[in-house]
């Protein structure tokens, strides 16, 4: 079946424009250089899923007209990926039962700690978010045991390396979303073959200890050979037009609000 992926945000943890910065990208009039914190919406079969809920989620949801969310998949527990969880509250009232949040153990523990007023029975009240964390099942801390089946589609958690930490990417149908990563472990490569769309981290021009940079991300595209690739989690090093001018045609920079269609199953 056909699905639509919308980039809710394509920026770094500091966002672009970055506060206090007067560089050419931060002061650019090109709307594609305005990058909120990274997240995507996936819509199919009259359902809406999110990957991450960053601190800009409220504004992103209004901008894209999101009026329903049926599940959220989390990549990791950093602030720019989870702090919008509480904005799910009114949307959680619209689903039957509790809104499922999928996360690995470390991410789940972070969400439960930060939003303890949501998860501790003694602190809950009538307007608390109606959410339920469902923990991803690991196999020897490297490969996840099973896909997540959601509304007629399969989502495969993909282990990634993020500096000294591990994060989770996701493969769904012919697309994969790999944000916040500095490397792809060998055990994950088999799950990233035959892609139509590959979305991956490309923080800046120069190397970074916990993120892939432009040249390294191009190398991942050449390794995995998707039909199309889109870079996200970009900082103010990367001007949209100037960077795309040096990229091959099948590799583009994502931007907030960009929509892609693909097959999901």
XYZ file of N, CA and C in Angstrom:
795
model
N 0.849 -1.193 0.000
C 0.000 0.000 0.000
C 0.881 1.238 0.000
N 0.317 2.346 -0.432
C 1.089 3.581 -0.515
C 1.050 4.349 0.800
N 2.182 4.949 1.136
C 2.291 5.758 2.343
C 2.904 7.102 1.988
N 2.680 8.068 2.867
C 3.274 9.397 2.727
C 4.103 9.704 3.959
N 5.325 10.123 3.734
C 6.193 10.555 4.827
C 6.370 12.065 4.735
N 6.136 12.744 5.850
C 6.319 14.190 5.933
C 7.425 14.493 6.933
N 8.382 15.299 6.514
C 9.421 15.756 7.436
C 8.841 16.866 8.303
N 8.625 16.561 9.581
C 8.158 17.596 10.508
C 9.294 18.545 10.850
N 10.503 18.000 11.028
C 11.674 18.812 11.313
C 12.913 18.144 10.763
N 13.902 18.946 10.364
C 15.117 18.414 9.741
C 16.379 19.016 10.341
N 16.262 19.695 11.493
C 17.391 20.399 12.068
C 18.083 19.640 13.170
N 19.066 20.283 13.764
C 19.825 19.716 14.861
C 19.122 20.001 16.185
N 19.774 19.595 17.272
C 19.210 19.833 18.599
C 19.069 21.323 18.901
N 19.882 22.168 18.272
C 19.789 23.612 18.495
C 18.833 24.294 17.527
N 18.414 23.584 16.498
C 17.547 24.179 15.500
C 18.308 25.145 14.601
N 17.697 25.463 13.465
C 18.235 26.450 12.528
C 17.077 27.371 12.120
N 17.192 28.697 12.330
C 18.339 29.431 12.855
C 18.696 29.002 14.279
N 19.986 29.043 14.562
C 20.485 28.776 15.898
C 20.496 30.077 16.688
N 19.994 30.028 17.904
C 19.898 31.241 18.702
C 21.258 31.928 18.840
N 21.276 33.240 18.617
C 22.489 34.021 18.771
C 23.391 34.029 17.565
N 23.053 33.263 16.509
C 23.923 33.147 15.340
C 23.459 34.075 14.219
N 24.408 34.712 13.543
C 24.088 35.602 12.424
C 24.749 35.136 11.134
N 25.042 33.827 11.030
C 25.678 33.306 9.822
C 24.712 33.381 8.638
N 25.223 33.098 7.445
C 24.429 33.232 6.224
C 23.222 32.296 6.216
N 23.381 31.099 6.756
C 22.260 30.161 6.769
C 21.215 30.579 7.800
N 21.657 30.980 8.987
C 20.715 31.364 10.036
C 19.938 32.636 9.682
N 20.494 33.474 8.814
C 19.809 34.705 8.410
C 19.238 34.598 7.001
N 19.245 33.396 6.442
C 18.772 33.178 5.073
C 17.267 33.417 4.954
N 16.846 33.901 3.790
C 15.417 34.070 3.509
C 14.805 32.813 2.885
N 15.629 31.800 2.596
C 15.149 30.544 2.017
C 14.448 29.739 3.115
N 13.146 29.475 3.001
C 12.445 28.738 4.063
C 12.999 27.340 4.276
N 13.682 26.770 3.305
C 14.257 25.436 3.457
C 15.446 25.445 4.405
N 15.986 26.617 4.713
C 17.057 26.735 5.695
C 16.536 26.937 7.118
N 15.233 26.929 7.299
C 14.639 26.997 8.639
C 14.306 25.569 9.057
N 15.056 25.047 10.016
C 14.979 23.626 10.346
C 14.630 23.458 11.814
N 13.450 22.913 12.079
C 13.065 22.602 13.458
C 13.622 21.232 13.839
N 13.445 20.863 15.093
C 14.050 19.627 15.591
C 13.483 18.396 14.875
N 14.300 17.340 14.704
C 14.001 16.288 13.727
C 12.885 15.324 14.151
N 11.997 15.081 13.202
C 10.882 14.156 13.406
C 10.222 13.940 12.055
N 9.512 12.821 11.895
C 8.718 12.588 10.683
C 7.345 12.046 11.047
N 6.405 12.287 10.149
C 5.075 11.673 10.217
C 4.956 10.690 9.061
N 4.378 9.521 9.324
C 4.118 8.522 8.297
C 2.622 8.259 8.284
N 1.992 8.455 7.141
C 0.543 8.303 7.020
C 0.227 7.217 5.992
N -0.637 6.272 6.386
C -1.081 5.215 5.487
C -2.313 4.566 6.103
N -3.163 3.991 5.253
C -4.305 3.219 5.737
C -5.133 4.009 6.759
N -5.265 5.323 6.520
C -6.016 6.221 7.412
C -5.442 6.267 8.823
N -4.148 6.018 8.950
C -3.469 6.076 10.239
C -2.311 7.052 10.166
N -1.911 7.575 11.323
C -0.771 8.490 11.413
C 0.181 8.003 12.489
N 1.435 7.805 12.097
C 2.496 7.433 13.034
C 3.545 8.528 13.047
N 4.213 8.675 14.171
C 5.323 9.607 14.291
C 6.584 8.840 14.629
N 7.717 9.334 14.142
C 9.004 8.913 14.674
C 9.564 10.118 15.416
N 9.567 10.027 16.731
C 10.026 11.047 17.674
C 9.031 12.213 17.811
N 9.084 12.832 18.977
C 8.290 14.028 19.272
C 9.221 15.023 19.945
N 9.814 15.889 19.153
C 10.768 16.852 19.681
C 10.084 18.056 20.309
N 10.870 19.012 20.817
C 10.303 20.171 21.498
C 9.514 21.102 20.589
N 9.627 20.929 19.255
C 8.864 21.747 18.313
C 7.596 21.046 17.833
N 7.242 19.910 18.432
C 6.144 19.119 17.890
C 4.825 19.891 17.834
N 4.518 20.676 18.843
C 3.253 21.412 18.847
C 3.130 22.278 17.594
N 4.162 23.063 17.302
C 4.136 23.934 16.124
C 4.144 23.115 14.833
N 4.895 22.027 14.811
C 4.936 21.172 13.622
C 3.570 20.571 13.328
N 2.889 20.109 14.380
C 1.572 19.488 14.209
C 0.554 20.497 13.686
N 0.613 21.714 14.180
C -0.293 22.752 13.677
C 0.024 23.063 12.220
N 1.305 23.200 11.903
C 1.717 23.507 10.528
C 1.240 22.448 9.541
N 1.313 21.176 9.928
C 0.967 20.082 9.020
C -0.461 19.587 9.194
N -1.226 20.205 10.061
C -2.613 19.806 10.244
C -2.783 18.423 10.844
N -1.899 18.048 11.762
C -2.002 16.727 12.400
C -3.102 16.776 13.450
N -4.134 15.998 13.250
C -5.269 15.970 14.176
C -5.448 14.612 14.834
N -4.587 13.669 14.476
C -4.676 12.335 15.059
C -3.302 11.692 15.007
N -2.940 10.961 16.055
C -1.727 10.154 16.079
C -2.103 8.790 16.630
N -1.685 7.734 15.940
C -2.048 6.380 16.343
C -0.912 5.608 17.012
N 0.325 6.061 16.849
C 1.473 5.420 17.511
C 2.685 6.313 17.318
N 3.654 6.158 18.212
C 4.918 6.891 18.109
C 6.061 5.896 18.276
N 7.049 5.996 17.402
C 8.275 5.214 17.491
C 9.394 6.163 17.892
N 10.156 5.803 18.909
C 11.239 6.666 19.371
C 12.600 6.097 18.969
N 13.501 7.016 18.601
C 14.847 6.617 18.194
C 15.799 6.574 19.381
N 15.674 7.522 20.316
C 16.516 7.568 21.511
C 16.000 8.670 22.420
N 16.623 8.805 23.588
C 16.046 9.639 24.624
C 16.599 11.041 24.746
N 17.278 11.577 23.742
C 17.788 12.938 23.837
C 16.647 13.951 23.747
N 16.901 15.120 24.328
C 15.845 16.124 24.478
C 15.181 16.493 23.167
N 15.976 16.611 22.093
C 15.411 17.057 20.820
C 14.550 15.997 20.145
N 14.413 14.834 20.791
C 13.598 13.760 20.217
C 12.412 13.352 21.092
N 12.403 13.770 22.357
C 11.327 13.303 23.239
C 10.544 14.406 23.939
N 11.059 15.634 23.983
C 10.454 16.629 24.872
C 9.067 17.097 24.435
N 8.649 16.760 23.233
C 7.283 17.079 22.813
C 6.271 16.020 23.182
N 6.688 14.982 23.928
C 5.752 13.896 24.258
C 4.492 14.419 24.932
N 4.635 15.394 25.818
C 3.461 15.877 26.548
C 2.456 16.556 25.627
N 2.896 17.025 24.455
C 1.967 17.628 23.498
C 1.047 16.590 22.859
N 1.316 15.319 23.106
C 0.419 14.265 22.619
C -0.865 14.186 23.440
N -0.919 14.879 24.576
C -2.060 14.719 25.481
C -3.413 14.838 24.792
N -3.736 15.951 24.124
C -5.078 16.033 23.529
C -5.306 15.007 22.426
N -4.231 14.633 21.721
C -4.372 13.632 20.666
C -4.584 12.243 21.257
N -4.004 11.999 22.431
C -4.180 10.685 23.063
C -5.619 10.466 23.513
N -6.373 11.536 23.725
C -7.773 11.386 24.138
C -8.654 10.897 22.996
N -8.132 10.954 21.753
C -8.939 10.647 20.575
C -8.815 9.199 20.120
N -7.885 8.450 20.722
C -7.710 7.058 20.317
C -8.338 6.139 21.357
N -8.689 4.959 20.912
C -9.256 3.972 21.831
C -8.143 3.371 22.669
N -8.323 3.325 23.966
C -7.278 2.811 24.847
C -6.153 3.814 24.997
N -4.938 3.311 25.166
C -3.775 4.171 25.340
C -2.980 4.267 24.042
N -2.452 5.445 23.773
C -1.609 5.670 22.606
C -0.279 4.950 22.818
N 0.121 4.019 21.937
C 1.349 3.260 22.157
C 2.595 4.050 21.759
N 3.603 4.016 22.637
C 4.904 4.621 22.401
C 5.935 3.505 22.403
N 6.652 3.332 21.311
C 7.628 2.247 21.202
C 9.031 2.803 21.411
N 9.802 2.169 22.302
C 11.134 2.660 22.634
C 11.966 1.538 23.225
N 13.290 1.643 23.073
C 14.163 0.679 23.747
C 14.188 0.985 25.246
N 14.828 0.126 26.012
C 14.789 0.258 27.470
C 15.314 1.603 27.954
N 16.457 2.022 27.446
C 17.071 3.261 27.925
C 16.191 4.464 27.597
N 15.637 4.489 26.395
C 14.760 5.600 26.005
C 13.485 5.591 26.828
N 12.920 4.410 27.031
C 11.702 4.296 27.831
C 11.930 4.805 29.245
N 13.063 4.442 29.835
C 13.358 4.895 31.199
C 13.492 6.411 31.264
N 14.084 7.020 30.232
C 14.212 8.468 30.196
C 12.868 9.156 30.088
N 12.000 8.648 29.232
C 10.664 9.229 29.073
C 9.881 9.110 30.377
N 9.951 7.952 31.006
C 9.223 7.748 32.262
C 9.756 8.644 33.382
N 11.048 8.908 33.366
C 11.629 9.767 34.405
C 11.253 11.235 34.179
N 11.403 11.720 32.968
C 11.121 13.130 32.679
C 9.634 13.433 32.827
N 8.796 12.519 32.366
C 7.350 12.727 32.408
C 6.722 11.844 33.487
N 7.344 11.826 34.645
C 6.862 10.922 35.704
C 5.427 11.230 36.099
N 4.993 12.473 35.927
C 3.615 12.825 36.260
C 2.613 12.160 35.321
N 3.101 11.626 34.224
C 2.242 10.889 33.293
C 2.159 9.414 33.662
N 3.260 8.864 34.203
C 3.338 7.423 34.384
C 3.175 6.948 35.826
N 3.393 7.808 36.808
C 3.208 7.402 38.201
C 1.723 7.489 38.559
N 1.115 6.387 38.982
C -0.325 6.395 39.280
C -0.734 7.482 40.267
N 0.109 7.742 41.259
C -0.258 8.726 42.280
C -0.199 10.161 41.767
N 0.425 10.377 40.588
C 0.527 11.734 40.058
C -0.399 11.982 38.873
N -1.015 10.941 38.373
C -1.896 11.091 37.213
C -3.202 11.784 37.601
N -3.795 12.450 36.588
C -5.111 13.040 36.794
C -5.883 12.954 35.482
N -7.055 13.537 35.435
C -7.960 13.319 34.304
C -7.416 13.832 32.977
N -6.508 14.812 33.002
C -5.970 15.339 31.753
C -4.555 14.837 31.459
N -4.095 13.834 32.191
C -2.793 13.233 31.872
C -2.861 12.531 30.519
N -1.730 12.505 29.831
C -1.678 11.812 28.540
C -2.016 10.333 28.708
N -2.851 9.835 27.836
C -3.226 8.422 27.857
C -2.297 7.658 26.925
N -1.115 7.372 27.431
C -0.074 6.723 26.638
C 0.427 5.483 27.357
N 1.027 4.612 26.587
C 1.574 3.356 27.121
C 2.886 3.058 26.411
N 3.967 2.909 27.162
C 5.260 2.578 26.562
C 5.351 1.078 26.326
N 5.699 0.718 25.104
C 5.916 -0.679 24.744
C 7.393 -0.839 24.384
N 8.101 -1.621 25.158
C 9.551 -1.707 25.028
C 9.959 -2.657 23.907
N 10.900 -2.186 23.103
C 11.429 -3.011 22.027
C 12.237 -4.158 22.613
N 12.125 -5.328 22.008
C 12.794 -6.521 22.519
C 14.119 -6.722 21.802
N 15.207 -6.687 22.567
C 16.546 -6.856 22.009
C 16.953 -8.321 21.977
N 17.881 -8.616 21.083
C 18.517 -9.930 21.066
C 20.012 -9.692 21.244
N 20.551 -10.035 22.379
C 21.966 -9.879 22.700
C 22.415 -8.432 22.521
N 21.516 -7.477 22.814
C 21.836 -6.053 22.785
C 22.308 -5.555 21.424
N 22.033 -6.283 20.362
C 22.503 -5.823 19.053
C 21.394 -5.807 18.018
N 20.744 -6.932 17.793
C 19.671 -7.002 16.803
C 18.341 -7.153 17.523
N 17.358 -6.352 17.130
C 16.040 -6.466 17.746
C 15.366 -7.752 17.301
N 14.611 -8.354 18.213
C 14.069 -9.689 17.981
C 12.988 -9.720 16.908
N 12.203 -8.662 16.800
C 11.027 -8.762 15.936
C 10.607 -7.408 15.406
N 9.839 -7.458 14.315
C 9.241 -6.255 13.758
C 8.108 -5.771 14.655
N 7.749 -4.517 14.463
C 6.561 -3.958 15.094
C 5.470 -3.933 14.038
N 4.372 -4.614 14.283
C 3.262 -4.655 13.332
C 2.242 -3.591 13.710
N 2.031 -2.642 12.816
C 1.132 -1.525 13.098
C 0.225 -1.253 11.912
N -1.051 -1.563 12.083
C -2.089 -1.162 11.144
C -1.800 -1.632 9.718
N -1.322 -2.851 9.607
C -1.105 -3.446 8.294
C 0.276 -3.228 7.713
N 1.200 -2.682 8.488
C 2.570 -2.463 8.019
C 3.559 -2.946 9.076
N 4.770 -3.271 8.631
C 5.818 -3.779 9.509
C 6.930 -2.745 9.635
N 7.345 -2.496 10.872
C 8.432 -1.575 11.157
C 9.565 -2.363 11.812
N 10.728 -2.359 11.180
C 11.880 -3.079 11.685
C 12.818 -2.106 12.407
N 13.011 -2.256 13.720
C 13.995 -1.429 14.425
C 15.410 -1.769 13.960
N 16.194 -0.738 13.699
C 17.542 -0.898 13.178
C 18.543 -0.321 14.178
N 19.414 -1.133 14.786
C 20.424 -0.591 15.701
C 21.419 0.315 14.969
N 21.723 1.464 15.578
C 22.671 2.414 15.027
C 23.660 2.832 16.110
N 24.798 3.350 15.690
C 25.821 3.855 16.608
C 25.769 5.377 16.592
N 25.714 5.966 17.783
C 25.612 7.423 17.943
C 26.712 7.846 18.917
N 27.956 7.925 18.397
C 29.088 8.177 19.288
C 29.285 7.021 20.245
N 29.169 7.289 21.543
C 29.316 6.235 22.554
C 27.993 5.555 22.874
N 26.925 5.926 22.211
C 25.597 5.401 22.515
C 25.030 4.618 21.344
N 23.937 3.952 21.596
C 23.171 3.275 20.550
C 21.844 4.002 20.359
N 21.430 4.126 19.129
C 20.111 4.661 18.824
C 19.386 3.651 17.939
N 18.134 3.950 17.632
C 17.320 3.040 16.839
C 16.819 3.750 15.583
N 17.147 3.188 14.431
C 16.524 3.608 13.184
C 15.362 2.685 12.884
N 14.648 2.960 11.807
C 13.493 2.124 11.450
C 13.441 1.914 9.942
N 13.185 0.659 9.559
C 12.903 0.295 8.169
C 11.418 -0.012 8.083
N 10.734 0.596 7.124
C 9.306 0.366 6.940
C 9.024 0.339 5.446
N 8.634 -0.857 4.961
C 8.418 -1.019 3.532
C 9.696 -0.718 2.765
N 9.600 0.170 1.787
C 10.747 0.489 0.935
C 11.522 1.704 1.422
N 11.283 2.139 2.655
C 11.949 3.331 3.189
C 12.615 3.016 4.529
N 13.622 3.808 4.874
C 14.297 3.692 6.166
C 14.652 5.083 6.665
N 14.552 5.244 7.997
C 14.820 6.525 8.651
C 15.914 6.312 9.677
N 17.084 6.919 9.441
C 18.252 6.721 10.296
C 18.774 8.083 10.746
N 18.205 8.612 11.791
C 18.686 9.886 12.305
C 19.611 9.656 13.487
N 20.401 10.678 13.835
C 21.295 10.626 14.991
C 22.154 9.375 14.995
N 23.059 9.306 14.037
C 23.948 8.160 13.944
C 25.300 8.614 13.413
N 26.343 7.988 13.934
C 27.694 8.215 13.426
C 28.196 7.025 12.627
N 27.530 5.874 12.801
C 27.921 4.686 12.053
C 26.768 3.694 12.028
N 26.836 2.789 11.087
C 25.852 1.718 10.960
C 26.569 0.406 11.250
N 26.208 -0.301 12.318
C 26.895 -1.561 12.630
C 26.642 -2.604 11.551
N 27.571 -3.518 11.429
C 27.499 -4.515 10.359
C 26.227 -5.341 10.428
N 25.719 -5.587 11.646
C 24.526 -6.419 11.762
C 23.276 -5.736 11.229
N 23.347 -4.417 11.033
C 22.181 -3.688 10.531
C 22.139 -3.594 9.006
N 23.284 -3.784 8.362
C 23.364 -3.602 6.911
C 22.371 -4.485 6.148
N 22.196 -5.771 6.508
C 21.250 -6.601 5.739
C 19.817 -6.084 5.743
N 19.439 -5.304 6.749
C 18.077 -4.793 6.824
C 17.879 -3.501 6.030
N 18.929 -3.045 5.360
C 18.869 -1.764 4.655
C 19.136 -1.929 3.161
N 18.815 -3.102 2.651
C 18.986 -3.375 1.230
C 17.689 -3.083 0.464
N 17.836 -2.819 -0.831
C 16.696 -2.673 -1.749
C 15.724 -1.575 -1.299
N 16.271 -0.439 -0.923
C 15.450 0.682 -0.485
C 15.086 1.594 -1.650
N 13.880 2.091 -1.615
C 13.503 3.200 -2.489
C 14.011 4.505 -1.883
N 13.740 4.695 -0.568
C 14.108 5.936 0.115
C 14.963 5.619 1.337
N 16.122 6.259 1.424
C 16.971 6.209 2.607
C 17.086 7.623 3.169
N 16.722 7.783 4.432
C 16.830 9.071 5.120
C 17.880 8.907 6.207
N 18.889 9.779 6.199
C 19.931 9.607 7.202
C 20.567 10.935 7.607
N 21.161 10.869 8.775
C 21.856 11.967 9.436
C 22.972 12.527 8.545
N 23.049 13.855 8.433
C 24.178 14.520 7.768
C 24.344 15.877 8.440
N 24.986 15.873 9.592
C 24.990 17.028 10.476
C 25.636 18.267 9.874
N 26.822 18.085 9.277
C 27.587 19.259 8.861
C 28.641 18.846 7.834
N 29.529 19.777 7.471
C 30.560 19.489 6.476
C 31.736 18.728 7.062
N 32.079 19.000 8.315
C 33.263 18.401 8.931
C 32.865 17.243 9.853
N 33.771 16.310 10.129
C 33.445 15.156 10.979
C 33.000 15.563 12.380
N 32.183 14.710 12.967
C 31.658 14.912 14.321
C 31.702 13.565 15.023
N 31.930 13.566 16.335
C 32.130 12.288 17.037
C 30.860 11.452 17.140
N 29.679 12.071 17.086
C 28.462 11.285 17.284
C 27.445 11.417 16.149
N 27.804 12.106 15.077
C 26.906 12.255 13.929
C 27.678 12.026 12.639
N 26.981 11.530 11.649
C 27.565 11.444 10.321
C 27.614 12.842 9.698
N 28.683 13.110 8.938
C 28.783 14.384 8.235
C 28.547 14.150 6.745
N 28.560 15.220 5.959
C 28.110 15.140 4.570
C 28.851 14.068 3.778
N 30.165 14.099 3.778
C 30.930 13.130 2.993
C 30.683 11.699 3.458
N 30.630 11.495 4.767
C 30.398 10.155 5.286
C 29.003 9.658 4.914
N 28.020 10.532 4.957
C 26.650 10.139 4.602
C 26.551 9.786 3.127
N 27.271 10.512 2.286
C 27.313 10.143 0.857
C 27.893 8.743 0.712
N 28.909 8.422 1.516
C 29.490 7.084 1.496
C 28.487 6.003 1.885
N 27.642 6.287 2.883
C 26.599 5.324 3.256
C 25.611 5.116 2.112
N 25.266 6.190 1.430
C 24.359 6.063 0.277
C 25.004 5.192 -0.797
N 26.276 5.402 -1.067
C 26.970 4.595 -2.077
C 27.052 3.131 -1.663
N 27.154 2.883 -0.358
C 27.207 1.509 0.139
C 25.861 0.817 0.024
N 24.810 1.494 0.438
C 23.487 0.876 0.523
C 22.704 0.952 -0.783
N 23.040 1.907 -1.640
C 22.479 2.017 -2.985
C 20.941 2.122 -3.023
N 20.349 2.998 -2.256
C 18.904 3.230 -2.409
C 18.639 3.969 -3.723
N 17.395 3.933 -4.155
C 17.047 4.709 -5.351
C 17.133 6.208 -5.075
N 16.707 6.601 -3.868
C 16.734 8.016 -3.487
C 17.238 8.129 -2.053
N 17.939 9.206 -1.767
C 18.404 9.454 -0.402
C 18.127 10.904 -0.028
N 17.781 11.103 1.245
C 17.492 12.439 1.762
C 18.226 12.599 3.084
N 18.932 13.717 3.231
C 19.675 13.983 4.454
C 18.844 14.829 5.404
N 18.995 14.540 6.701
C 18.258 15.264 7.740
C 19.190 15.517 8.922
N 18.656 16.062 10.011
C 19.422 16.427 11.201
C 20.619 17.300 10.806
N 20.329 18.380 10.082
C 21.358 19.243 9.515
C 21.485 20.539 10.310
N 22.723 20.985 10.461
C 22.995 22.232 11.152
C 23.145 23.390 10.197
N 23.667 24.496 10.705
C 23.765 25.700 9.882
C 25.035 25.745 9.036
N 25.789 24.656 8.969
C 26.869 24.542 7.984
C 26.316 24.405 6.564
N 25.139 23.801 6.446
C 24.650 23.343 5.155
C 23.567 24.263 4.607
N 23.953 25.139 3.693
C 22.962 25.933 2.962
C 22.260 25.020 1.963
N 20.948 25.144 1.876
C 20.186 24.193 1.072
C 20.634 24.194 -0.386
N 20.570 25.334 -1.049
C 20.899 25.384 -2.476
C 22.359 25.048 -2.736
N 23.265 25.633 -1.973
C 24.693 25.425 -2.215
C 25.085 23.971 -2.013
N 24.485 23.309 -1.032
C 24.829 21.911 -0.771
C 24.239 21.000 -1.830
N 22.985 21.214 -2.196
C 22.387 20.363 -3.230
C 23.131 20.481 -4.560
N 23.747 21.632 -4.815
C 24.453 21.839 -6.076
C 25.656 20.921 -6.222
N 26.194 20.413 -5.103
C 27.362 19.530 -5.183
C 26.994 18.060 -4.973
N 25.708 17.774 -4.830
C 25.255 16.401 -4.615
C 24.783 15.777 -5.919
N 24.911 14.452 -6.069
C 24.334 13.786 -7.243
C 22.817 13.872 -7.211
N 22.164 13.715 -8.347
C 20.712 13.949 -8.423
C 19.872 13.076 -7.508
N 20.357 11.874 -7.161
C 19.533 10.986 -6.344
C 19.698 11.256 -4.847
N 20.546 12.208 -4.473
C 20.714 12.595 -3.075
C 20.283 14.047 -2.912
N 19.322 14.282 -2.033
C 18.804 15.639 -1.810
C 18.823 15.941 -0.312
N 18.737 17.202 0.025
C 18.534 17.610 1.406
C 17.038 17.664 1.691
N 16.636 17.076 2.797
C 15.240 17.215 3.218
C 15.026 18.630 3.757
N 13.779 19.012 3.865
C 13.433 20.294 4.490
C 12.096 20.147 5.184
N 11.857 20.986 6.158
C 10.622 20.912 6.946
C 9.410 21.038 6.023
N 8.515 20.057 6.098
C 7.310 20.070 5.278
C 7.416 19.247 4.006
N 8.611 18.798 3.639
C 8.762 17.964 2.442
C 7.980 16.666 2.605
N 7.254 16.270 1.557
C 6.491 15.021 1.566
C 7.022 14.068 0.519
N 7.124 12.790 0.888
C 7.555 11.741 -0.009
C 6.520 10.626 -0.004
N 6.300 10.010 -1.151
C 5.416 8.836 -1.229
C 6.250 7.602 -1.517
N 5.811 6.466 -0.959
C 6.548 5.217 -1.113
C 5.602 4.068 -0.788
N 6.080 2.862 -1.012
C 5.298 1.671 -0.713
C 5.658 1.147 0.668
N 4.630 0.821 1.425
C 4.814 0.272 2.771
C 4.054 -1.037 2.858
N 4.582 -1.979 3.629
C 3.901 -3.271 3.757
C 4.267 -3.913 5.089
